[in-house]
Coordinates of C-alpha atoms and ligand atoms in Angstrom, one line a residue:
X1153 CA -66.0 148.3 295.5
X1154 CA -67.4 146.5 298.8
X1155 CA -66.8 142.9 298.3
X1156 CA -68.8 140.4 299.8
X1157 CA -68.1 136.5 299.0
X1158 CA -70.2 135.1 296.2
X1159 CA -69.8 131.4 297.0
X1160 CA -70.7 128.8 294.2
X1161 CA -71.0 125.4 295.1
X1162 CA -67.7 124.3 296.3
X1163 CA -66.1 127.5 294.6
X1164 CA -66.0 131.6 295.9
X1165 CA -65.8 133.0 292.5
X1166 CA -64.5 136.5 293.7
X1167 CA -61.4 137.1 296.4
X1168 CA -60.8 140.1 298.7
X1169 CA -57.5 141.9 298.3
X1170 CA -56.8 142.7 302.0
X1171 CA -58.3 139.6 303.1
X1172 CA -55.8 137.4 301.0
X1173 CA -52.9 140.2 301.7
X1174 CA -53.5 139.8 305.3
X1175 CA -53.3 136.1 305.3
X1176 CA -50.3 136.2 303.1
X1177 CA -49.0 138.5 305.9
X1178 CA -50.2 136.1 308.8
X1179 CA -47.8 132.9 306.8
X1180 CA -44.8 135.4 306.6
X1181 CA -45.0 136.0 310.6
X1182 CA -44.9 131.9 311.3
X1183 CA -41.9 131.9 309.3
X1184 CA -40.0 134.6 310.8
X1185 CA -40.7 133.2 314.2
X1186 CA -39.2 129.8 313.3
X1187 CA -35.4 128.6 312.9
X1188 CA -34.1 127.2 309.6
X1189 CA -30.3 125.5 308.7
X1190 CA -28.7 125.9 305.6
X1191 CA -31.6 125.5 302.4
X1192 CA -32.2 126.7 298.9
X1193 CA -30.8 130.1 297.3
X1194 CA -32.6 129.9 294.1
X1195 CA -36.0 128.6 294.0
X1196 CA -38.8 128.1 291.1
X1197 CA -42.4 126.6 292.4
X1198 CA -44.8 125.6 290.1
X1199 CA -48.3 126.3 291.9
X1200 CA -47.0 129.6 293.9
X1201 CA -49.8 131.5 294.0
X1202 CA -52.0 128.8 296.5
X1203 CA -52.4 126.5 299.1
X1204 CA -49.2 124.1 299.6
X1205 CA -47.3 126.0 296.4
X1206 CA -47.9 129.7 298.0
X1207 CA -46.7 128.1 301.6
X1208 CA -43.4 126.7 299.7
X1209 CA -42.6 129.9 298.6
X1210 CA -43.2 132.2 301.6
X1211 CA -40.8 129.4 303.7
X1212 CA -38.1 129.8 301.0
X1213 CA -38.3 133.3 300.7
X1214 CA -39.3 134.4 304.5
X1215 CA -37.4 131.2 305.6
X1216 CA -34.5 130.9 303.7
X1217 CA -34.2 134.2 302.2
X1218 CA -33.9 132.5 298.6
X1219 CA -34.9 134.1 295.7
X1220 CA -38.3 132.9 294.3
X1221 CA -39.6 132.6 290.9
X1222 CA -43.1 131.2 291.0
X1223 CA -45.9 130.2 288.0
X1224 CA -49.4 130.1 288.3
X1225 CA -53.1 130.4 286.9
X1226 CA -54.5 133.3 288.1
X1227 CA -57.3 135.8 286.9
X1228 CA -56.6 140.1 286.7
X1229 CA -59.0 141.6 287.8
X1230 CA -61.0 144.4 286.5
X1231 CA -62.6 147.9 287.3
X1232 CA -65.8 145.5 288.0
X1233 CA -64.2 142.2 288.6
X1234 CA -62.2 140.8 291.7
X1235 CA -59.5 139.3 290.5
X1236 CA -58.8 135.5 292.0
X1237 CA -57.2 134.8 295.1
X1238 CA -54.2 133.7 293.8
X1239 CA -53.4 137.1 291.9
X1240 CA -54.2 138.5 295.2
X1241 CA -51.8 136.4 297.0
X1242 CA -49.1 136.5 294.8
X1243 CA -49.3 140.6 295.0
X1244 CA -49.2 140.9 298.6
X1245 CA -46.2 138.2 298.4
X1246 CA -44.4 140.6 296.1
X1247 CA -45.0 143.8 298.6
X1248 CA -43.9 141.9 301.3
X1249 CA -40.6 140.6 299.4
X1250 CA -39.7 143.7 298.0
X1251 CA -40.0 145.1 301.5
X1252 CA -37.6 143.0 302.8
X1253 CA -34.9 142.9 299.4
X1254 CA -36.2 139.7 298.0
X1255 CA -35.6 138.7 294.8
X1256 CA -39.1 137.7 293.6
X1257 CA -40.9 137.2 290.2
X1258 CA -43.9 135.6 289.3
X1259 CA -45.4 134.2 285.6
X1260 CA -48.9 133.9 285.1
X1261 CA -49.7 131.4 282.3
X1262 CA -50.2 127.5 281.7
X1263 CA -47.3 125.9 283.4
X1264 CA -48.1 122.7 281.3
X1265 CA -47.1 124.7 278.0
X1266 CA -43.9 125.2 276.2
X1267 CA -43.9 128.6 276.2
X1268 CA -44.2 129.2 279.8
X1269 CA -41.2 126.8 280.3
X1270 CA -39.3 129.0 277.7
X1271 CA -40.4 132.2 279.3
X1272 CA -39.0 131.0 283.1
X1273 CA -35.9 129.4 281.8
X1274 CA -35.4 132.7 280.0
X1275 CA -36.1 135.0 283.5
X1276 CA -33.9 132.3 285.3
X1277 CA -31.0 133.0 283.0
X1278 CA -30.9 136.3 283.0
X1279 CA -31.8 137.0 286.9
X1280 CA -31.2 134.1 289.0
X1281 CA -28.2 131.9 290.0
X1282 CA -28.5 128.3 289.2
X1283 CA -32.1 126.6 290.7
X1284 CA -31.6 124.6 293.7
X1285 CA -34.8 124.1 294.2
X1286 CA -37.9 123.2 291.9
X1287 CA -41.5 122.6 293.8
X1288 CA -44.4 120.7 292.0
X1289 CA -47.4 121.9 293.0
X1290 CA -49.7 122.6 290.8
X1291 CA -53.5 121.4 290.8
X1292 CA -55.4 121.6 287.7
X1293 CA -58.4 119.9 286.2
X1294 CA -57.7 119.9 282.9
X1295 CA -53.9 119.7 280.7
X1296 CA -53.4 120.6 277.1
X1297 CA -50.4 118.3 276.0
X1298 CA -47.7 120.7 274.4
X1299 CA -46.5 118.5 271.8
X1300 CA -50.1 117.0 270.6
X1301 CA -52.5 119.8 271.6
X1302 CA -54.8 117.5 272.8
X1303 CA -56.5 118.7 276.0
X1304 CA -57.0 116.2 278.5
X1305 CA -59.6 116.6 282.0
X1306 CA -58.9 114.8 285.1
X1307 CA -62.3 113.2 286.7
X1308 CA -62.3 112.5 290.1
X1309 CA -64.3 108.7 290.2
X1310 CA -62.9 105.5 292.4
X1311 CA -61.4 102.4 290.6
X1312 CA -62.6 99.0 289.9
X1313 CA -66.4 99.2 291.8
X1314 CA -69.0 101.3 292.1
X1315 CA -68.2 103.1 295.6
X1316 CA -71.2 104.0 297.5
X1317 CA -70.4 106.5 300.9
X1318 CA -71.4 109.2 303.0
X1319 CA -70.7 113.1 302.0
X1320 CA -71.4 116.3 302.7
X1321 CA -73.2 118.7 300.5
X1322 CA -71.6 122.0 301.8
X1323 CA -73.9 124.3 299.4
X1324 CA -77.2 122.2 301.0
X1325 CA -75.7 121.7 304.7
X1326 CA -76.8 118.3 303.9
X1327 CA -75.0 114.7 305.4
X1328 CA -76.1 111.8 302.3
X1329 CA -75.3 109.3 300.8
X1330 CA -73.6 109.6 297.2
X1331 CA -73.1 106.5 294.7
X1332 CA -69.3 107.2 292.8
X1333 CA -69.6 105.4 289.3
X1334 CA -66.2 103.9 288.5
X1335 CA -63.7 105.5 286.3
X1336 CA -63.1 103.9 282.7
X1337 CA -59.9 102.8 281.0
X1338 CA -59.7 106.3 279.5
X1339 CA -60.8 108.6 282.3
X1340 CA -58.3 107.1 284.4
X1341 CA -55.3 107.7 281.8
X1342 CA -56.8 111.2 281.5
X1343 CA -56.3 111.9 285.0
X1344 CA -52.5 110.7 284.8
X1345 CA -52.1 112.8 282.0
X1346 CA -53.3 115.6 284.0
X1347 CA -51.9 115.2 287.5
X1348 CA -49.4 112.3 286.9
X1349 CA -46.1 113.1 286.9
X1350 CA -45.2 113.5 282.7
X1351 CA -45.2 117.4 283.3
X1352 CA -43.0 117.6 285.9
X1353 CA -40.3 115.7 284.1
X1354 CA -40.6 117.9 281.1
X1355 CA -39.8 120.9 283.3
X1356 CA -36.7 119.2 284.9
X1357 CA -35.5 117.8 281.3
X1358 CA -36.3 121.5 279.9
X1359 CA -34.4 122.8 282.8
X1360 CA -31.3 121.1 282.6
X1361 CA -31.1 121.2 278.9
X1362 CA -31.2 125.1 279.2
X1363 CA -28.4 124.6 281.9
X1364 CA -30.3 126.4 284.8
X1365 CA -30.2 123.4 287.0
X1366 CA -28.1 123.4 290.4
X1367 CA -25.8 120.2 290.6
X1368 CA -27.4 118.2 293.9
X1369 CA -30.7 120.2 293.0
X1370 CA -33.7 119.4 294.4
X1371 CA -37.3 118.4 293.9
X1372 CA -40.3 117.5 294.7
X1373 CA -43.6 117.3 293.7
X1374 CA -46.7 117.0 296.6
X1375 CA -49.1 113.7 296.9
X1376 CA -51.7 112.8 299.3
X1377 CA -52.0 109.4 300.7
X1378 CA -54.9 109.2 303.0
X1379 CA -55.7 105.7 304.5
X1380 CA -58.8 103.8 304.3
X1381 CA -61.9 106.0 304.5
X1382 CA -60.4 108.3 301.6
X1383 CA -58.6 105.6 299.8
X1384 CA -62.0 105.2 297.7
X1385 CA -61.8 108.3 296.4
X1386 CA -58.4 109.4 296.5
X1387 CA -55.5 107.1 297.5
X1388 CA -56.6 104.1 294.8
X1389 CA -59.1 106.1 293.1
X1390 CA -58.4 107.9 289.7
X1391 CA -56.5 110.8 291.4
X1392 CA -54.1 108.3 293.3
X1393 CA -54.0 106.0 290.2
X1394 CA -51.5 109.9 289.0
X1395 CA -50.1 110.4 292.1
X1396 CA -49.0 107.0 291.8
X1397 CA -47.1 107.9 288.2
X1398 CA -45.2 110.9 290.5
X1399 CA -43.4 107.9 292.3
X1400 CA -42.4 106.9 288.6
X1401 CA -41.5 110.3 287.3
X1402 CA -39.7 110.8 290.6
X1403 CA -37.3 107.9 290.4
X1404 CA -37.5 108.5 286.4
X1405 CA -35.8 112.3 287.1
X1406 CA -32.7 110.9 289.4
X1407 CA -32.1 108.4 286.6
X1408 CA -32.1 110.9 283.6
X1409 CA -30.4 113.5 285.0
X1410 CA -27.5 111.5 287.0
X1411 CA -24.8 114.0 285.9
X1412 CA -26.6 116.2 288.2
X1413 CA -27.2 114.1 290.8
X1414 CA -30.9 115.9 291.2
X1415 CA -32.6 114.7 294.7
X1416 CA -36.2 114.1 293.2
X1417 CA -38.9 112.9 295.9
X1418 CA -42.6 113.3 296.5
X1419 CA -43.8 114.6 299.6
X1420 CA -47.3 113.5 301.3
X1421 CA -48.6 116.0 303.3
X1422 CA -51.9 115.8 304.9
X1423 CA -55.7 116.8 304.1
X1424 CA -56.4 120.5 304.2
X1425 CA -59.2 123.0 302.8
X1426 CA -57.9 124.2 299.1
X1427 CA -59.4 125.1 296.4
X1428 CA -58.5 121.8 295.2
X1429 CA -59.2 119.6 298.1
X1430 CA -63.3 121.2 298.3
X1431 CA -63.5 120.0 294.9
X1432 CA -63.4 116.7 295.6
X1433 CA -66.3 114.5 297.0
X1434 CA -66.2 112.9 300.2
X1435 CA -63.4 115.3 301.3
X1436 CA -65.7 118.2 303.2
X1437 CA -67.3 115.7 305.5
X1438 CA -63.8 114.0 305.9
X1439 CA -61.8 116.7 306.5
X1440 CA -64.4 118.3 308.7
X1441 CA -64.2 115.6 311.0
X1442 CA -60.4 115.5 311.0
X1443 CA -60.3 118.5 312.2
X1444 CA -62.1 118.5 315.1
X1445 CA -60.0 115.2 315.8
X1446 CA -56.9 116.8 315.5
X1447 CA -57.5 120.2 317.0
X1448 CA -58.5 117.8 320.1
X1449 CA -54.9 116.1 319.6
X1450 CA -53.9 119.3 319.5
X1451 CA -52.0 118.2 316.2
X1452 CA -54.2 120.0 313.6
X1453 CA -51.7 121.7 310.9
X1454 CA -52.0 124.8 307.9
X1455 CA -50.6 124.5 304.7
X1456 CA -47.6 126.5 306.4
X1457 CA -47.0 124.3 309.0
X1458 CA -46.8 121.4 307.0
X1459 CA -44.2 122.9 304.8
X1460 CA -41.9 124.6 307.2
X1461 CA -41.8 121.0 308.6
X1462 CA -41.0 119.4 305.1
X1463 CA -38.2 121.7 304.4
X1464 CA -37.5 121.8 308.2
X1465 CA -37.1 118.0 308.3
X1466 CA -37.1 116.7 305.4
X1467 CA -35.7 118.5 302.5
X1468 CA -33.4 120.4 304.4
X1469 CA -33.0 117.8 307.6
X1470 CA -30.4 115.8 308.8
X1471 CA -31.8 112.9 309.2
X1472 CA -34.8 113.0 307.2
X1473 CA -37.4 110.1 306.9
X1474 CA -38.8 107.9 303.6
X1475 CA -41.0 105.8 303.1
X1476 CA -40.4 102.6 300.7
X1477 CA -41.1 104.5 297.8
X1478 CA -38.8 106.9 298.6
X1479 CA -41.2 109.6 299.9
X1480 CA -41.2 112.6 302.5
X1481 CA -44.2 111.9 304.9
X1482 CA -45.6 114.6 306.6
X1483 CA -49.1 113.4 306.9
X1484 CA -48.4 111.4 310.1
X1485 CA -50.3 113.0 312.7
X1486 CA -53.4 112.5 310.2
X1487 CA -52.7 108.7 309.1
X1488 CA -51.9 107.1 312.2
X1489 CA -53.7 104.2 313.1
X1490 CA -54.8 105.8 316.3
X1491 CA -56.5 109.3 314.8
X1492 CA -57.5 107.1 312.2
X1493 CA -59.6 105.1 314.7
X1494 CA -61.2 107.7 316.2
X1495 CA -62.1 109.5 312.7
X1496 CA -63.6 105.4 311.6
X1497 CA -65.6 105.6 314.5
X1498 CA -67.3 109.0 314.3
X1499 CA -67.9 108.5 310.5
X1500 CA -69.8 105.4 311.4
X1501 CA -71.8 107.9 313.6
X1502 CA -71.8 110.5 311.7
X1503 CA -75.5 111.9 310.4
X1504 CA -77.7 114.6 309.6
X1505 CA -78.6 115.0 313.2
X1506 CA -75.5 114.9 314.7
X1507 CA -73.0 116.1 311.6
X1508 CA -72.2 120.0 313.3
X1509 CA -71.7 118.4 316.8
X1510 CA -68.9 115.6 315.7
X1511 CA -67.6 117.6 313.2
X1512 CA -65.7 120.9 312.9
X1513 CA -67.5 122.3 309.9
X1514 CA -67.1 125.7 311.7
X1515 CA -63.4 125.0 311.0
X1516 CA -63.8 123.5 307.8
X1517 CA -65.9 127.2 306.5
X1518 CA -63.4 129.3 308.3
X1519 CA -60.6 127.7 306.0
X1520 CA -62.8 127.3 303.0
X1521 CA -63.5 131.4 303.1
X1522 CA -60.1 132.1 304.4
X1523 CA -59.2 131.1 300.3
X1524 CA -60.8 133.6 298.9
X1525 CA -59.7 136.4 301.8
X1526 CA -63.1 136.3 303.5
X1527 CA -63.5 136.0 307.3
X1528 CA -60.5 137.2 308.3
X1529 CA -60.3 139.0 311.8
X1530 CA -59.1 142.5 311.5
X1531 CA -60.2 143.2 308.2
X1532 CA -62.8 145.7 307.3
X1533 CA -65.1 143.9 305.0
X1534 CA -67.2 146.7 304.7
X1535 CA -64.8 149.1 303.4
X1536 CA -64.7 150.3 299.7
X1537 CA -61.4 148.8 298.5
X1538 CA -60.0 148.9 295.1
X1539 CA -59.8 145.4 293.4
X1540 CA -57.2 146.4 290.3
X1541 CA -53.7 145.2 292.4
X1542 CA -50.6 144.8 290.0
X1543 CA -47.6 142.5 290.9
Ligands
NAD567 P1 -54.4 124.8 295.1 O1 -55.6 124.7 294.2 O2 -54.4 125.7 296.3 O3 -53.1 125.3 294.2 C1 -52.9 125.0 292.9 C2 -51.9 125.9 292.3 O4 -51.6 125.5 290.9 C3 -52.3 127.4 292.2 O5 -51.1 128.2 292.4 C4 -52.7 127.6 290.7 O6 -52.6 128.9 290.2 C5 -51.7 126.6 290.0 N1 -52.2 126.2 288.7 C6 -53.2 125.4 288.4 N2 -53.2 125.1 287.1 C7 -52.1 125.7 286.6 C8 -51.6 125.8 285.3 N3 -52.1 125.2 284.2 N4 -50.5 126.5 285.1 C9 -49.9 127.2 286.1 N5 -50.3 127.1 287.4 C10 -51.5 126.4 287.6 O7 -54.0 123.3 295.4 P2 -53.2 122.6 296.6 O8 -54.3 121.9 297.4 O9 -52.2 123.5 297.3 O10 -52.5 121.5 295.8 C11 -51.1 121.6 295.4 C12 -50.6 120.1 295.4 O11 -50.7 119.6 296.7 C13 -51.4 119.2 294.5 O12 -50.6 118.4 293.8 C14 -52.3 118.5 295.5 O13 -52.7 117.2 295.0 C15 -51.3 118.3 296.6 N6 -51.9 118.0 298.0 C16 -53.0 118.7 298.4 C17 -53.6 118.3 299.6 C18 -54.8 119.0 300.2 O14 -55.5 118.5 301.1 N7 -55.2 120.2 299.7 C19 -53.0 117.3 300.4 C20 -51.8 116.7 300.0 C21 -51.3 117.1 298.7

């Protein structure tokens, strides 16, 4: 089959095998060139097929040399059907692992459910030492609660007021403005549901029932902050309103598990093209602009970066910094006041007319078809490849 992107919206809804392996391949070679102390032997991430999740693992596999087990959401594919990036990503991850003797195994299923719980705590019994290490990175839009079977959807809407801002219609190439109807009562609490931080308490409880938990183990689940010009519609919108309940289920964990003395913070890292992060209004044209700001700082970071820093510095660093909620922050070359200036000032600017000049949508498409394994040098795009891959 010669695949050739089908993009949706703000969606590709087919991936390209080489593409994705090749970028797989591109995050292993960052992390073999950097230098890492003593980390995590045994390590599950929640998310591990993606973005910040798939970054964790290939710095405590590449990086570490820990043994990974990882969960995710992905789609097989099919004689006639690409499969998702994700299963893509999680195979090459697996070729490259083998290759170099490391212990890897993967579970595709809803992370939010029981059963998947069962099934890793079962795996990690019977083929893992103790977990050191649990990351929290999953992004999903909806959650089916295990114990009720009520299936809750997360909406992405501001808080309080009616917000009204510029965007970017990436489907359109079109600058406008868009009018963001405040959340209600219940939308808001259906968002914490889904992205809050009940879920990732219910793996560390089911975890250390089961007895599979490291003493001093660590985790953390990942936030984004922002500052003013996203706080709209992330940072004290309905999204923030659950990142906010990770500060609570963070402190929550340390208190429940104190035999263990489990290290449990949230990490903000900073804005990047994801599958989640095009989903969300607003962001394109942010990000977009952030780019070219910070790739004229010459501070402009990858999911990788940002995470071989956070175990670099943070989770695995001497002298590592918190905030006053007790979080890692690695979204400081993106939040200081100074960048933030400059991006405040360009997105007063910022038009129509002008929008590809100011901006780094260039950038922002690269990264945005990099998900799915398009555009990437080197690969033959053109070539008949097979899209069945097994893990
Ligand atoms: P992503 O979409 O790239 O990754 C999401 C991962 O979750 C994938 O591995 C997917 O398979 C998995 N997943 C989704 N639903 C699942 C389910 N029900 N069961 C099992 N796995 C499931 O997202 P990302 O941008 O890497 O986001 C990861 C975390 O980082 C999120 O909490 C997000 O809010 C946070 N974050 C993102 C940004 C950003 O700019 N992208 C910035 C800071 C923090």
């Amino acid at each position: 089959m010669v695949i050739k992107p089908k993009i949706r919206g703000f969606i590709c809804t087919n991936a390209h095998p080489n593409g994705c392996a090749a970028l797989v391949e591109q995050q292993i070679n960052y992390v073999t060139k950097q230098s890492y102390s003593e980390g995590p032997k045994n390590v599950l991430v929640l998310g591990c097929s993606t973005g910040y999740g798939l970054a964790s693992r290939i710095v405590s596999a590449f990086g570490y040399g820990a043994n990974t087990l990882g969960v995710c959401f992905e789609k097989p594919p099919t004689e006639r059907k690409t499969a998702t990036a994700g299963w893509y990503n999680t195979a090459a991850f697996h070729n490259a692992a083998k290759a170099k003797g490391l212990q890897a195994h993967s579970i595709n299923g809803d992370a939010f459910s029981d059963e998947i719980k069962a099934e890793v705590i079962e795996y990690a019994k019977a083929n893992m030492g103790k977990i050191d290490l649990v990351i929290y990175s999953l992004a999903s839009p909806r959650r089916t609660d295990p114990v009720t079977g009520e299936v809750y959807k997360s909406t992405l809407k501001p808080v309080g007021d009616t917000y009204v801002t510029k965007t970017y219609d990436t489907d359109k190439d079109l600058v406008h403005n868009v009018e963001l109807t405040p959340a209600s009562d219940e939308e808001i609490a259906n968002t914490i549901k889904v992205m809050g931080g009940e879920d990732w308490e219910r793996w560390l409880s089911a975890m250390s029932d089961a007895g599979i938990l490291a003493e001093g183990c660590k985790t953390t689940a990942y936030t984004y902050i922002g500052k003013e010009l996203t706080w709209p519609i992330y940072g004290q919108a309905t999204i923030g309103k659950a990142k906010e309940d990770l500060d609570r289920a963070a402190a929550a964990i340390i208190d429940d598990h104190k035999a263990l003395s489990i290290q449990a913070n949230v990490s903000s890292l900073k804005a990047l093209v994801t599958q989640a992060s095009s989903a969300i209004p607003v962001m394109p044209l942010y990000i977009s602009l952030i780019y070219k700001i910070m790739k004229d700082e010459g501070t402009h970071e990858g999911c990788i970066e940002q995470i071989s820093g956070l175990f670099n510095d943070c989770l695995y660093g001497d002298a590592p910094t918190l905030d006053e909620f007790n979080r890692y922050r690695m979204d400081g070359k993106e939040t200081n006041d100074q960048t933030q200036a400059k991006v405040k000032a360009v997105w007063e600017r910022v038009s129509q007319e002008n929008f590809h000049e100011l901006s780094d949508y260039a950038g922002y498409h690269q990264d945005f078809l990099n998900l799915f394994g398009f555009g990437v040098e080197g690969v033959d795009y053109e070539e008949d490849v097979d899209p069945l891959k097994a893990w």
